[in-house]
mmCIF file of C-alpha atoms in Angstrom:
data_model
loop_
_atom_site.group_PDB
_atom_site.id
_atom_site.type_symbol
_atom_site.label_atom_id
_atom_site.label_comp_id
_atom_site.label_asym_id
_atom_site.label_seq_id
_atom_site.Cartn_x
_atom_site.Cartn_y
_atom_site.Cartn_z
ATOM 1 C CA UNK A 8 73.277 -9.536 182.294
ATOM 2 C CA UNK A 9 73.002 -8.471 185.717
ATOM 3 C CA UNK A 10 74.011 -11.414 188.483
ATOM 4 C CA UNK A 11 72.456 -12.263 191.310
ATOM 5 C CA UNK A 12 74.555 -9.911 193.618
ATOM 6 C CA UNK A 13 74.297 -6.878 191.479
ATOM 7 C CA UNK A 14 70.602 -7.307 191.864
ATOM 8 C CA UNK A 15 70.647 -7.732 194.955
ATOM 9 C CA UNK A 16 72.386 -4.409 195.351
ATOM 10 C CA UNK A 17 70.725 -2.362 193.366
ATOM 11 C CA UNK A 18 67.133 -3.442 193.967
ATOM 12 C CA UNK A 19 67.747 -2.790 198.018
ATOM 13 C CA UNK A 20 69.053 1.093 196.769
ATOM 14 C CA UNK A 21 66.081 0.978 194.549
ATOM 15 C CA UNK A 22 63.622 0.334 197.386
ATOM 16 C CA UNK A 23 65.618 3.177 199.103
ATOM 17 C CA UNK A 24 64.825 5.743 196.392
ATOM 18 C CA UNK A 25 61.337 5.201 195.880
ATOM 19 C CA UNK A 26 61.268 5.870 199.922
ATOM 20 C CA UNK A 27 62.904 9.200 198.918
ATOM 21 C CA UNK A 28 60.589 9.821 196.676
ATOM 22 C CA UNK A 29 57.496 9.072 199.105
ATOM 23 C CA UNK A 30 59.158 11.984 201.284
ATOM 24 C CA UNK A 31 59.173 14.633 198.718
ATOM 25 C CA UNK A 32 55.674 13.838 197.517
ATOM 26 C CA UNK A 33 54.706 14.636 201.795
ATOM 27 C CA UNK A 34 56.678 17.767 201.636
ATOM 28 C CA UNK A 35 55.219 18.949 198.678
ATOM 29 C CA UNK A 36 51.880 17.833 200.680
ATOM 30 C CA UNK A 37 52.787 19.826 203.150
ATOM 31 C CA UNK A 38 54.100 22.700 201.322
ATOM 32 C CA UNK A 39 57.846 22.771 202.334
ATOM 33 C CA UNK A 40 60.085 25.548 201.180
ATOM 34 C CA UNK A 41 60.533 24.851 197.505
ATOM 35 C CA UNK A 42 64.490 24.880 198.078
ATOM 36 C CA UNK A 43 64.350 21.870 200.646
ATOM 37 C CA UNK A 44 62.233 19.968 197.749
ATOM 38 C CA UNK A 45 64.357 20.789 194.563
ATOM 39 C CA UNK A 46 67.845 19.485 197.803
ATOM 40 C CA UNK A 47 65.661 16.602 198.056
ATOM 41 C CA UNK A 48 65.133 16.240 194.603
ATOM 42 C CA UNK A 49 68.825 16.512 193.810
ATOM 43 C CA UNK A 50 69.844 13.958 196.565
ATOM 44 C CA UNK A 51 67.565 11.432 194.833
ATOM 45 C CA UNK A 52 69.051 12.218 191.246
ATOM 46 C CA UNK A 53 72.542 11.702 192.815
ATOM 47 C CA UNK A 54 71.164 8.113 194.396
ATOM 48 C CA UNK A 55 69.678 7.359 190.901
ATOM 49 C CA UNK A 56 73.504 8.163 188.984
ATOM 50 C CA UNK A 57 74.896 5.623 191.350
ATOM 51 C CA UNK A 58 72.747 3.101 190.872
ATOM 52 C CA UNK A 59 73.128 3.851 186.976
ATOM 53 C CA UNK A 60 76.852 3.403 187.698
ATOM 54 C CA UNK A 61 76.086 0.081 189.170
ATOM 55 C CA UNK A 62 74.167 -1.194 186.541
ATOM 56 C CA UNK A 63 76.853 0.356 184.080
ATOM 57 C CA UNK A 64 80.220 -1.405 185.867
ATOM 58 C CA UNK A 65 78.329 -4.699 185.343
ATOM 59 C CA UNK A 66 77.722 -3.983 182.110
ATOM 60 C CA UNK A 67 81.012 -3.524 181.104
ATOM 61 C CA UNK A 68 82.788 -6.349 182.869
ATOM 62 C CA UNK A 69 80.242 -8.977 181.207
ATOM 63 C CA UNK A 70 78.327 -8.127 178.340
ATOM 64 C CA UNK A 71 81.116 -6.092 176.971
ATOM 65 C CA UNK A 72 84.031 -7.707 177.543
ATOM 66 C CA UNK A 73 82.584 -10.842 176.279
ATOM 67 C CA UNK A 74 81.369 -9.000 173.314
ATOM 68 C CA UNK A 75 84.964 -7.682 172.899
ATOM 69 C CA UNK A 76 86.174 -10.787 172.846
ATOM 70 C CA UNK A 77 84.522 -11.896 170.080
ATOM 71 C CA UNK A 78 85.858 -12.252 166.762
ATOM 72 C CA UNK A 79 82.894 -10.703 164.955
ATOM 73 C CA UNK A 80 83.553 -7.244 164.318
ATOM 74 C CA UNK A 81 80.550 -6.253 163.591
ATOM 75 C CA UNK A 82 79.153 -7.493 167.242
ATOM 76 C CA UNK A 83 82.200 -5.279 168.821
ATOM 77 C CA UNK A 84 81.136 -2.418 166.578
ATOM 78 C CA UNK A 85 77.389 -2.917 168.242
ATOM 79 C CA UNK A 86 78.509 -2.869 171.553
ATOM 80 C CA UNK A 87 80.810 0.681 171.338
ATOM 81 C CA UNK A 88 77.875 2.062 169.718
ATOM 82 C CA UNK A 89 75.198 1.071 172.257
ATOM 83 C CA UNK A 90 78.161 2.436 174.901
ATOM 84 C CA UNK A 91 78.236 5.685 173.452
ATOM 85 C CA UNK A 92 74.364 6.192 172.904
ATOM 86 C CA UNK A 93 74.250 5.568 176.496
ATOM 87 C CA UNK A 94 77.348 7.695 177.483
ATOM 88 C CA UNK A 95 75.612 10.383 175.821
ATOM 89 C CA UNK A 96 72.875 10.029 177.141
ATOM 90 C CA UNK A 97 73.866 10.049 181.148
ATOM 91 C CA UNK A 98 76.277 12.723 179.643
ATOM 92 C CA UNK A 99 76.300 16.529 180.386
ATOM 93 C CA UNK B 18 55.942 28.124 198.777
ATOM 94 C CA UNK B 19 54.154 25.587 196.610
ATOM 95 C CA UNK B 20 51.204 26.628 196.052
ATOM 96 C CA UNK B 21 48.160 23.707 195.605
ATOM 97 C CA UNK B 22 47.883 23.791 191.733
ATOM 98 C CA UNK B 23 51.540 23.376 191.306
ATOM 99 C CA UNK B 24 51.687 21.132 194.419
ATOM 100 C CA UNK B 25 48.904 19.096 192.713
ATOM 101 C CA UNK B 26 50.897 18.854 189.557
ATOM 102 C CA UNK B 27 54.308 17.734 191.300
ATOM 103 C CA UNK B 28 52.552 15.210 193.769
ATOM 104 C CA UNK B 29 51.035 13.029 190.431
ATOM 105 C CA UNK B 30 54.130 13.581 188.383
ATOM 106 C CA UNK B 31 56.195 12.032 191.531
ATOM 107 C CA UNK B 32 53.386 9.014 192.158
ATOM 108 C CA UNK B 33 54.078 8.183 188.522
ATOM 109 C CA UNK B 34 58.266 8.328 188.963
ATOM 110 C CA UNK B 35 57.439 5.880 192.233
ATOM 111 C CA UNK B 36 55.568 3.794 189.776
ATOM 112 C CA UNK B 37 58.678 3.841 187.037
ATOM 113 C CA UNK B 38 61.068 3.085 190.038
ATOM 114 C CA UNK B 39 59.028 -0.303 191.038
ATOM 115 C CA UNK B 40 59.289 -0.934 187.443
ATOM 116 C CA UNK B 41 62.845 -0.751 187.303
ATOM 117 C CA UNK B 42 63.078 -2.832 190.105
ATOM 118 C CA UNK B 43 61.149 -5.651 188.495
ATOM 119 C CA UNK B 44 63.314 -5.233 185.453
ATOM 120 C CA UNK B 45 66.248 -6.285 187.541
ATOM 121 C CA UNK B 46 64.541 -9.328 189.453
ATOM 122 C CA UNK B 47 63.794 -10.006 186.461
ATOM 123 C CA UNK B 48 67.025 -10.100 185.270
ATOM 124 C CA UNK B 49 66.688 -8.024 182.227
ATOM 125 C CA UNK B 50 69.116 -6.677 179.818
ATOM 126 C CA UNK B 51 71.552 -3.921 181.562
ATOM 127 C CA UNK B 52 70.997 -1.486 178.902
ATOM 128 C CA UNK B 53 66.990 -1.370 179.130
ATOM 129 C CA UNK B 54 67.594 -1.354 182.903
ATOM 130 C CA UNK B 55 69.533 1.632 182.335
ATOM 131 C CA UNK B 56 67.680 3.577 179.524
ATOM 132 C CA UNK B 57 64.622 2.798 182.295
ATOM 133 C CA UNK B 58 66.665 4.710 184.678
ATOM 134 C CA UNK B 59 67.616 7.366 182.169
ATOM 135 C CA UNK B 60 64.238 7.992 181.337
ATOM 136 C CA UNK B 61 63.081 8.533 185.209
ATOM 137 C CA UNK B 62 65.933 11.057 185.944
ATOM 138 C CA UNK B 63 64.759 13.420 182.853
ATOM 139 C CA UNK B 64 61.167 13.155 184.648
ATOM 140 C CA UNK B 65 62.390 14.175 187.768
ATOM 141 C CA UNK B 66 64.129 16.944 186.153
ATOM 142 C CA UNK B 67 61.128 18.218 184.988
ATOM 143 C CA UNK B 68 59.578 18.008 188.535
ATOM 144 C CA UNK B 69 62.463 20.199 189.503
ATOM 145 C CA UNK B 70 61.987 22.419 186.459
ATOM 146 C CA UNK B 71 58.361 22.825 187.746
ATOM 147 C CA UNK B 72 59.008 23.851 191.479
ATOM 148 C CA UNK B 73 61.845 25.652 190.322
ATOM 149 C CA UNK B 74 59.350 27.814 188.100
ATOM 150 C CA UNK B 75 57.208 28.229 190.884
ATOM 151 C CA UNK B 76 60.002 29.122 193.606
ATOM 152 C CA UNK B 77 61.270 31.934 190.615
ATOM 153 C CA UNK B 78 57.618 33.025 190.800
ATOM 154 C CA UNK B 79 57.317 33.704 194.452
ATOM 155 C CA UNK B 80 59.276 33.416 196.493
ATOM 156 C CA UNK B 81 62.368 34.843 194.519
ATOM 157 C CA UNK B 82 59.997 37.526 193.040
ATOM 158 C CA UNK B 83 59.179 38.461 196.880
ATOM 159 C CA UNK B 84 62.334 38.693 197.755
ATOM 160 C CA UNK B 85 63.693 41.155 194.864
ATOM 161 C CA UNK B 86 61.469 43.549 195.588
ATOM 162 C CA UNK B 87 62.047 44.014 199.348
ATOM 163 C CA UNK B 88 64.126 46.900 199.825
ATOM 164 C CA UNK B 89 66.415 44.958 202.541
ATOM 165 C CA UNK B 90 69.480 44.706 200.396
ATOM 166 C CA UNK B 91 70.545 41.505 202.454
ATOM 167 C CA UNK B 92 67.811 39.388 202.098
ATOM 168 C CA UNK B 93 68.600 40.057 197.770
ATOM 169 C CA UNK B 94 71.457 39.096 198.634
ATOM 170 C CA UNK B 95 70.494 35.988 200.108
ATOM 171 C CA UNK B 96 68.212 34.656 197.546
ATOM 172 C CA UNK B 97 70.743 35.040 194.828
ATOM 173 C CA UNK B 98 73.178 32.785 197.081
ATOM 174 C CA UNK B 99 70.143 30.293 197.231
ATOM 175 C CA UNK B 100 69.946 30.321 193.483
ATOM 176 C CA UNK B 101 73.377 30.562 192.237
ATOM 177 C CA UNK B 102 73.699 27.134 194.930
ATOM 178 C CA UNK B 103 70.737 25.381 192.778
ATOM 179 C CA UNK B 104 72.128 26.425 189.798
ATOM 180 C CA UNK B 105 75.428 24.706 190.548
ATOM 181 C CA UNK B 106 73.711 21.690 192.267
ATOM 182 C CA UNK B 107 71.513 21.030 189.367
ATOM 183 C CA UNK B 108 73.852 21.931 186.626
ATOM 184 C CA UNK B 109 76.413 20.334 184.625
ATOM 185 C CA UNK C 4 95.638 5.390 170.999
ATOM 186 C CA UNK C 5 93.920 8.705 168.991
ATOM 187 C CA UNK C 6 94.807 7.154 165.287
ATOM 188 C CA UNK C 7 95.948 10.387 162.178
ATOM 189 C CA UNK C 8 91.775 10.878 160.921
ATOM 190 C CA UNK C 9 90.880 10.990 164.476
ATOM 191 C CA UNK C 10 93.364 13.378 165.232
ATOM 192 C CA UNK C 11 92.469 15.405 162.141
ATOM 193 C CA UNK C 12 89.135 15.698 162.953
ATOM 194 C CA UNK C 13 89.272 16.288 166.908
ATOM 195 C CA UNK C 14 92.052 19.216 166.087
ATOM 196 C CA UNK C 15 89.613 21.180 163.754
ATOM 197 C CA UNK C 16 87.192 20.982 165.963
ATOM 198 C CA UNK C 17 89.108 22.165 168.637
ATOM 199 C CA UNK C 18 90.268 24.995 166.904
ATOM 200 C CA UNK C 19 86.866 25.822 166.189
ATOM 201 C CA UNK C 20 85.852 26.188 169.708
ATOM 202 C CA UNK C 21 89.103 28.211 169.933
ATOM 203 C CA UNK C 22 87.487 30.564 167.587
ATOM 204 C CA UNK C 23 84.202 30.108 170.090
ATOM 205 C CA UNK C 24 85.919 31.436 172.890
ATOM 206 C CA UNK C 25 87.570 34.459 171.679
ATOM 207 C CA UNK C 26 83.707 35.418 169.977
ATOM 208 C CA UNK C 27 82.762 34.917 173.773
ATOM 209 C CA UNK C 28 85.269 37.076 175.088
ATOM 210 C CA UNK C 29 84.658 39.968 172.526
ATOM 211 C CA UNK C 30 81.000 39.662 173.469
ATOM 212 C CA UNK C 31 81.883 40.150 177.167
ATOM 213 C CA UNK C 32 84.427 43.258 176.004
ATOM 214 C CA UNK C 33 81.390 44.937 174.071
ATOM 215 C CA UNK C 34 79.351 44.601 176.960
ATOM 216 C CA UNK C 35 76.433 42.131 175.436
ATOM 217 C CA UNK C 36 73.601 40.760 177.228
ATOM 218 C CA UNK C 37 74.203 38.055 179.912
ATOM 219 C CA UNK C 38 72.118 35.688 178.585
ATOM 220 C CA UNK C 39 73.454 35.833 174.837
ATOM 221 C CA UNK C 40 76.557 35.351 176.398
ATOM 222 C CA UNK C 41 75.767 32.293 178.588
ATOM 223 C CA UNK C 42 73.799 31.094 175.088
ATOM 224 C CA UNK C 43 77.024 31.393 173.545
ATOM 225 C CA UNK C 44 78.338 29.393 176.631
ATOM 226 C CA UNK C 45 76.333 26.044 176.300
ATOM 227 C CA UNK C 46 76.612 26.083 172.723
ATOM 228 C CA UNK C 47 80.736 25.973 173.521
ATOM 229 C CA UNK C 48 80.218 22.739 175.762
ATOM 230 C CA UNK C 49 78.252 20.727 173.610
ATOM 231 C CA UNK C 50 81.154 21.354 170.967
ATOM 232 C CA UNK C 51 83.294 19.759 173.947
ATOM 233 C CA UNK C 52 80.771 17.350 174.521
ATOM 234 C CA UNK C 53 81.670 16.360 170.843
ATOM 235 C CA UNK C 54 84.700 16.745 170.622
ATOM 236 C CA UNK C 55 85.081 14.336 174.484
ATOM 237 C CA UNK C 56 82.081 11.662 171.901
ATOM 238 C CA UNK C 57 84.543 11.658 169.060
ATOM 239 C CA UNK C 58 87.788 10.766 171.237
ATOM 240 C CA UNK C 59 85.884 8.126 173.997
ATOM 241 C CA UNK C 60 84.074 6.808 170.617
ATOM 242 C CA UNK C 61 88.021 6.296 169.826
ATOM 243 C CA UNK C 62 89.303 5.259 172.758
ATOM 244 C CA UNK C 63 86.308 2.368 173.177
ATOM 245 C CA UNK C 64 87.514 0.727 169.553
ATOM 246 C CA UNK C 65 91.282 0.628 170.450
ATOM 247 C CA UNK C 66 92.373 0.629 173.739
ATOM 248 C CA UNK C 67 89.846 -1.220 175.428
ATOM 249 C CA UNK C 68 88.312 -3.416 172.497
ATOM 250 C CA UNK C 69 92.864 -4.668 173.006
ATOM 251 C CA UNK C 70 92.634 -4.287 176.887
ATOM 252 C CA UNK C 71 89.266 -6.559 176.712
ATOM 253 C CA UNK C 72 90.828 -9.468 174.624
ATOM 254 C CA UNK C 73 94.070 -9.297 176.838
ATOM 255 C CA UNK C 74 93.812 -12.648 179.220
ATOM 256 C CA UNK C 75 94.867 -10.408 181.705
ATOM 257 C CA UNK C 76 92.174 -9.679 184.450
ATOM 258 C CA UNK C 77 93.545 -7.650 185.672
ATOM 259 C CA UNK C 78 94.416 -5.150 182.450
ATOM 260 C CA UNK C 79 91.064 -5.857 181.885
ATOM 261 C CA UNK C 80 89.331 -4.562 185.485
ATOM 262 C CA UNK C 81 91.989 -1.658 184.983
ATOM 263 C CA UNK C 82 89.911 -0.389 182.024
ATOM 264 C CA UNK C 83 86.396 -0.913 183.499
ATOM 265 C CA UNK C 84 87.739 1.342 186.666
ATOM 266 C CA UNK C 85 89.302 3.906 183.914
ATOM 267 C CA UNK C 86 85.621 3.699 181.923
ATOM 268 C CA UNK C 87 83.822 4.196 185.014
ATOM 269 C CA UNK C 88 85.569 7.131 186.331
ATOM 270 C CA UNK C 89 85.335 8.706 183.025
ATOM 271 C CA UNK C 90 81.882 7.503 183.123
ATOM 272 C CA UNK C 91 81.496 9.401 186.456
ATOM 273 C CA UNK C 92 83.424 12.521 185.225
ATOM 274 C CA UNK C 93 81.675 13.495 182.326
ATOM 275 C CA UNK C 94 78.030 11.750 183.702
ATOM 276 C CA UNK C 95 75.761 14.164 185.198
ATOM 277 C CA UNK D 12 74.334 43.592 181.996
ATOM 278 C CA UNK D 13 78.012 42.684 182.799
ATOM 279 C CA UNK D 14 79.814 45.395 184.737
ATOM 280 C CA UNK D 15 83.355 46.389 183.901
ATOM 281 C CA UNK D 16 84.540 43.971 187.027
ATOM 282 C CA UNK D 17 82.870 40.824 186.237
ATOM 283 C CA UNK D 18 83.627 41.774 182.518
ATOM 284 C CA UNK D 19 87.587 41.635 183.557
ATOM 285 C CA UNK D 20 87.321 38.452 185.818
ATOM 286 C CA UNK D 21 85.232 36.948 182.664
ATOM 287 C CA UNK D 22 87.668 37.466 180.318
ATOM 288 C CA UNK D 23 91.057 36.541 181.972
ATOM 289 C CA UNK D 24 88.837 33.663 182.671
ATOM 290 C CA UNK D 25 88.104 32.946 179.037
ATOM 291 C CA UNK D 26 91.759 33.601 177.608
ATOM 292 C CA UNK D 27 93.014 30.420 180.308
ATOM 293 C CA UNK D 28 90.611 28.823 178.566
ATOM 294 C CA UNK D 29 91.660 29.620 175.631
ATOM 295 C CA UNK D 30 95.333 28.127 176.510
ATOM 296 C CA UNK D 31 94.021 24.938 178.113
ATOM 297 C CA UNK D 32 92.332 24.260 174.303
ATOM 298 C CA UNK D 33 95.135 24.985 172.514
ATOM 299 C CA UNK D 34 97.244 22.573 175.437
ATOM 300 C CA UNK D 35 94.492 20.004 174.214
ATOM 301 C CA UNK D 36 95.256 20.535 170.446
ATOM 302 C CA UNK D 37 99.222 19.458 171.371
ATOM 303 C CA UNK D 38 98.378 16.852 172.932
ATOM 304 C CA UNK D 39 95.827 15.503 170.253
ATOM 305 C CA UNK D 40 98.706 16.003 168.110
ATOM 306 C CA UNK D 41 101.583 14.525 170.153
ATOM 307 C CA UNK D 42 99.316 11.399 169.988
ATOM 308 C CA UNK D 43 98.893 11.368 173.907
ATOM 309 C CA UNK D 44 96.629 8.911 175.763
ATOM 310 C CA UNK D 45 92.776 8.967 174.975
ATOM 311 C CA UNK D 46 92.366 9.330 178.554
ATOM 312 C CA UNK D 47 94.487 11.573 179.224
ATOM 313 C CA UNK D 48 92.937 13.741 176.353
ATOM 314 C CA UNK D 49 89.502 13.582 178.169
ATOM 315 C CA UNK D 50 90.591 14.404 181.304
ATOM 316 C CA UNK D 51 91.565 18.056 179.996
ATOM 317 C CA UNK D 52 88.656 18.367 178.647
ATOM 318 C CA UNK D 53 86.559 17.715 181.544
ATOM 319 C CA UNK D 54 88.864 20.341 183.289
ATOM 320 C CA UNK D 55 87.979 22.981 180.209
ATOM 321 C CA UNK D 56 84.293 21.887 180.639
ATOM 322 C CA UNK D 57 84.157 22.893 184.352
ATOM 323 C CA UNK D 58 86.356 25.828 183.982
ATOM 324 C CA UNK D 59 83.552 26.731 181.127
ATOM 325 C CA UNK D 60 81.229 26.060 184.279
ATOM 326 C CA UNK D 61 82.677 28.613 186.328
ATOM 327 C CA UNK D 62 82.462 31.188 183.625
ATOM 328 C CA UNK D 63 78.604 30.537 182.994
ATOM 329 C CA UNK D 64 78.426 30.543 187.154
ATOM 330 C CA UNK D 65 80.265 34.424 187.349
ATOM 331 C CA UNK D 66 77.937 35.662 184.500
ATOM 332 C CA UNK D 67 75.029 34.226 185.816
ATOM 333 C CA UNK D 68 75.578 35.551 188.920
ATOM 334 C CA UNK D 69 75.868 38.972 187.645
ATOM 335 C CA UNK D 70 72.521 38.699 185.822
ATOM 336 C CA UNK D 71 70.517 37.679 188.580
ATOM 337 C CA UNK D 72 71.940 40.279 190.892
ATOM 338 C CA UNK D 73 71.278 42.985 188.273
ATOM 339 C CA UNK D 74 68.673 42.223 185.028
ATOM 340 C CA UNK D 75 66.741 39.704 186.917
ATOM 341 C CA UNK D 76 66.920 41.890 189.993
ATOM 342 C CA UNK D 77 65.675 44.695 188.129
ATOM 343 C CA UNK D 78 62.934 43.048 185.741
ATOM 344 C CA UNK D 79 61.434 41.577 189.448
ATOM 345 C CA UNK D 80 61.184 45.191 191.176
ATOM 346 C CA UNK D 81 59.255 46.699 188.207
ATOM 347 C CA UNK D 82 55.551 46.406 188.385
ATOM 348 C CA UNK D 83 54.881 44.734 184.727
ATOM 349 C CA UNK D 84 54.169 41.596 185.567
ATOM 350 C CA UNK D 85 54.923 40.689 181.988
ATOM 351 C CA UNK D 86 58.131 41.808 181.649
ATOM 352 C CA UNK D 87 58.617 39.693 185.474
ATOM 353 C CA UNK D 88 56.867 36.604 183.836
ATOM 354 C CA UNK D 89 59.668 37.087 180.587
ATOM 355 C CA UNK D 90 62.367 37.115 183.074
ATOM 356 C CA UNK D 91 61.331 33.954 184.694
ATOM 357 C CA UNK D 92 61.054 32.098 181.417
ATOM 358 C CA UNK D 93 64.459 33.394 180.618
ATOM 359 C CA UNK D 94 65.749 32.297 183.674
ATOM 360 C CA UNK D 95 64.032 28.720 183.107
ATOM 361 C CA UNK D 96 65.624 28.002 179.970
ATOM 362 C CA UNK D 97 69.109 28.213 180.574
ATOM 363 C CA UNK D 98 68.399 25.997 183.950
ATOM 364 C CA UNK D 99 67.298 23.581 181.242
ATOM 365 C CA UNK D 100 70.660 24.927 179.037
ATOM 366 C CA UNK D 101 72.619 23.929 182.036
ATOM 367 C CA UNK D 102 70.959 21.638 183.558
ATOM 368 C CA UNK D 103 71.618 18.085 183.680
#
């Protein structure tokens, strides 16, 4: 589960990001050179990994680790799977 | 540029990501499980990718089209710098 | 640790991809079409992608299911900081 | 289509690549680190990167170049869709 700091932390650079995302909708609006847009877009997608790599660090130092340290196999085998849906996933 | 059907298009497909952002947001006051919070996010980054896909589309359209046919050598030049730059900045 | 059927399997796929390569390179010695090379090209990195699945999917079971039920914290945090750059490295 | 210079670049290109695999195959072998392991390959994968970059390069600055300056505005619209799909291919 997420603590109370992590939230913290990631809700303030989600508030950021949907600002972002205000801006490009007004440059569209305003019809800004589609290169600016697609930098903006990409600026936003690299704010988005991070905050997927937030969310991801504090995954792994509580859910998984406790799951790891069970003695259930089967719950450890759960968790590498769910890792490596979601490593492919935010994979290449 | 953008022109207004495609800017139409991009501006409702980005009010919708905003939407999906607050969502996420709630999810993590919330407190919610770290692997919805981050399929959530997984699921807004391949929308935005489509947004780029779209002015992307329309940039190849126009303005790139534009620029291939002028006979100044340079300005070619130019626009396949500006691409080969997305490319990279988008890509794997 | 990669374990012997791991190993197997991650060395036949590798020299598979070998195999992939030198196709590539003929195709770019008999002068094909850019794009049927570059098609050639991304299907070559999601072999890699595979082959990177197959030996995190092994590296998630041993060495950090072990690292994870160490009492060491600091083992442990060692492993989350290896995961995440990993993580980071092959994330988008 | 790829001129005789990109063509040699491309392919000296390729055959390092071809080394770094077989490098990858030892190590699998040797029983090296997981890590370690992945690392390579996330070297291969943008050195793979760089090849699709050169050749890409080369086909917008020639085919894509061409297709734009002729005056069938189908064969323009079949380059852009071309062009579109292996963003997608390589995009994130």
């Amino acid at each position: 589960m997420i603590d109370s700091e992590t939230g913290r932390e990631v809700s303030a650079r989600l508030s950021k990001i949907e600002g972002q995302i205000k801006g490009v909708r007004r440059m569209v609006e305003e019809g800004r050179y589609c290169v600016d847009i697609l930098h903006q877009i990409s600026a936003i997608q690299a704010a988005l990994n991070r905050v997927a790599q937030r969310a991801m660090k504090r995954h792994l130092e509580s859910c998984v680790a406790e799951a790891f340290q069970s003695k259930d196999k089967r719950e450890r085998g759960k968790k590498v799977e769910e890792l490596m849906e979601m490593f492919s996933r935010f994979g290449k």
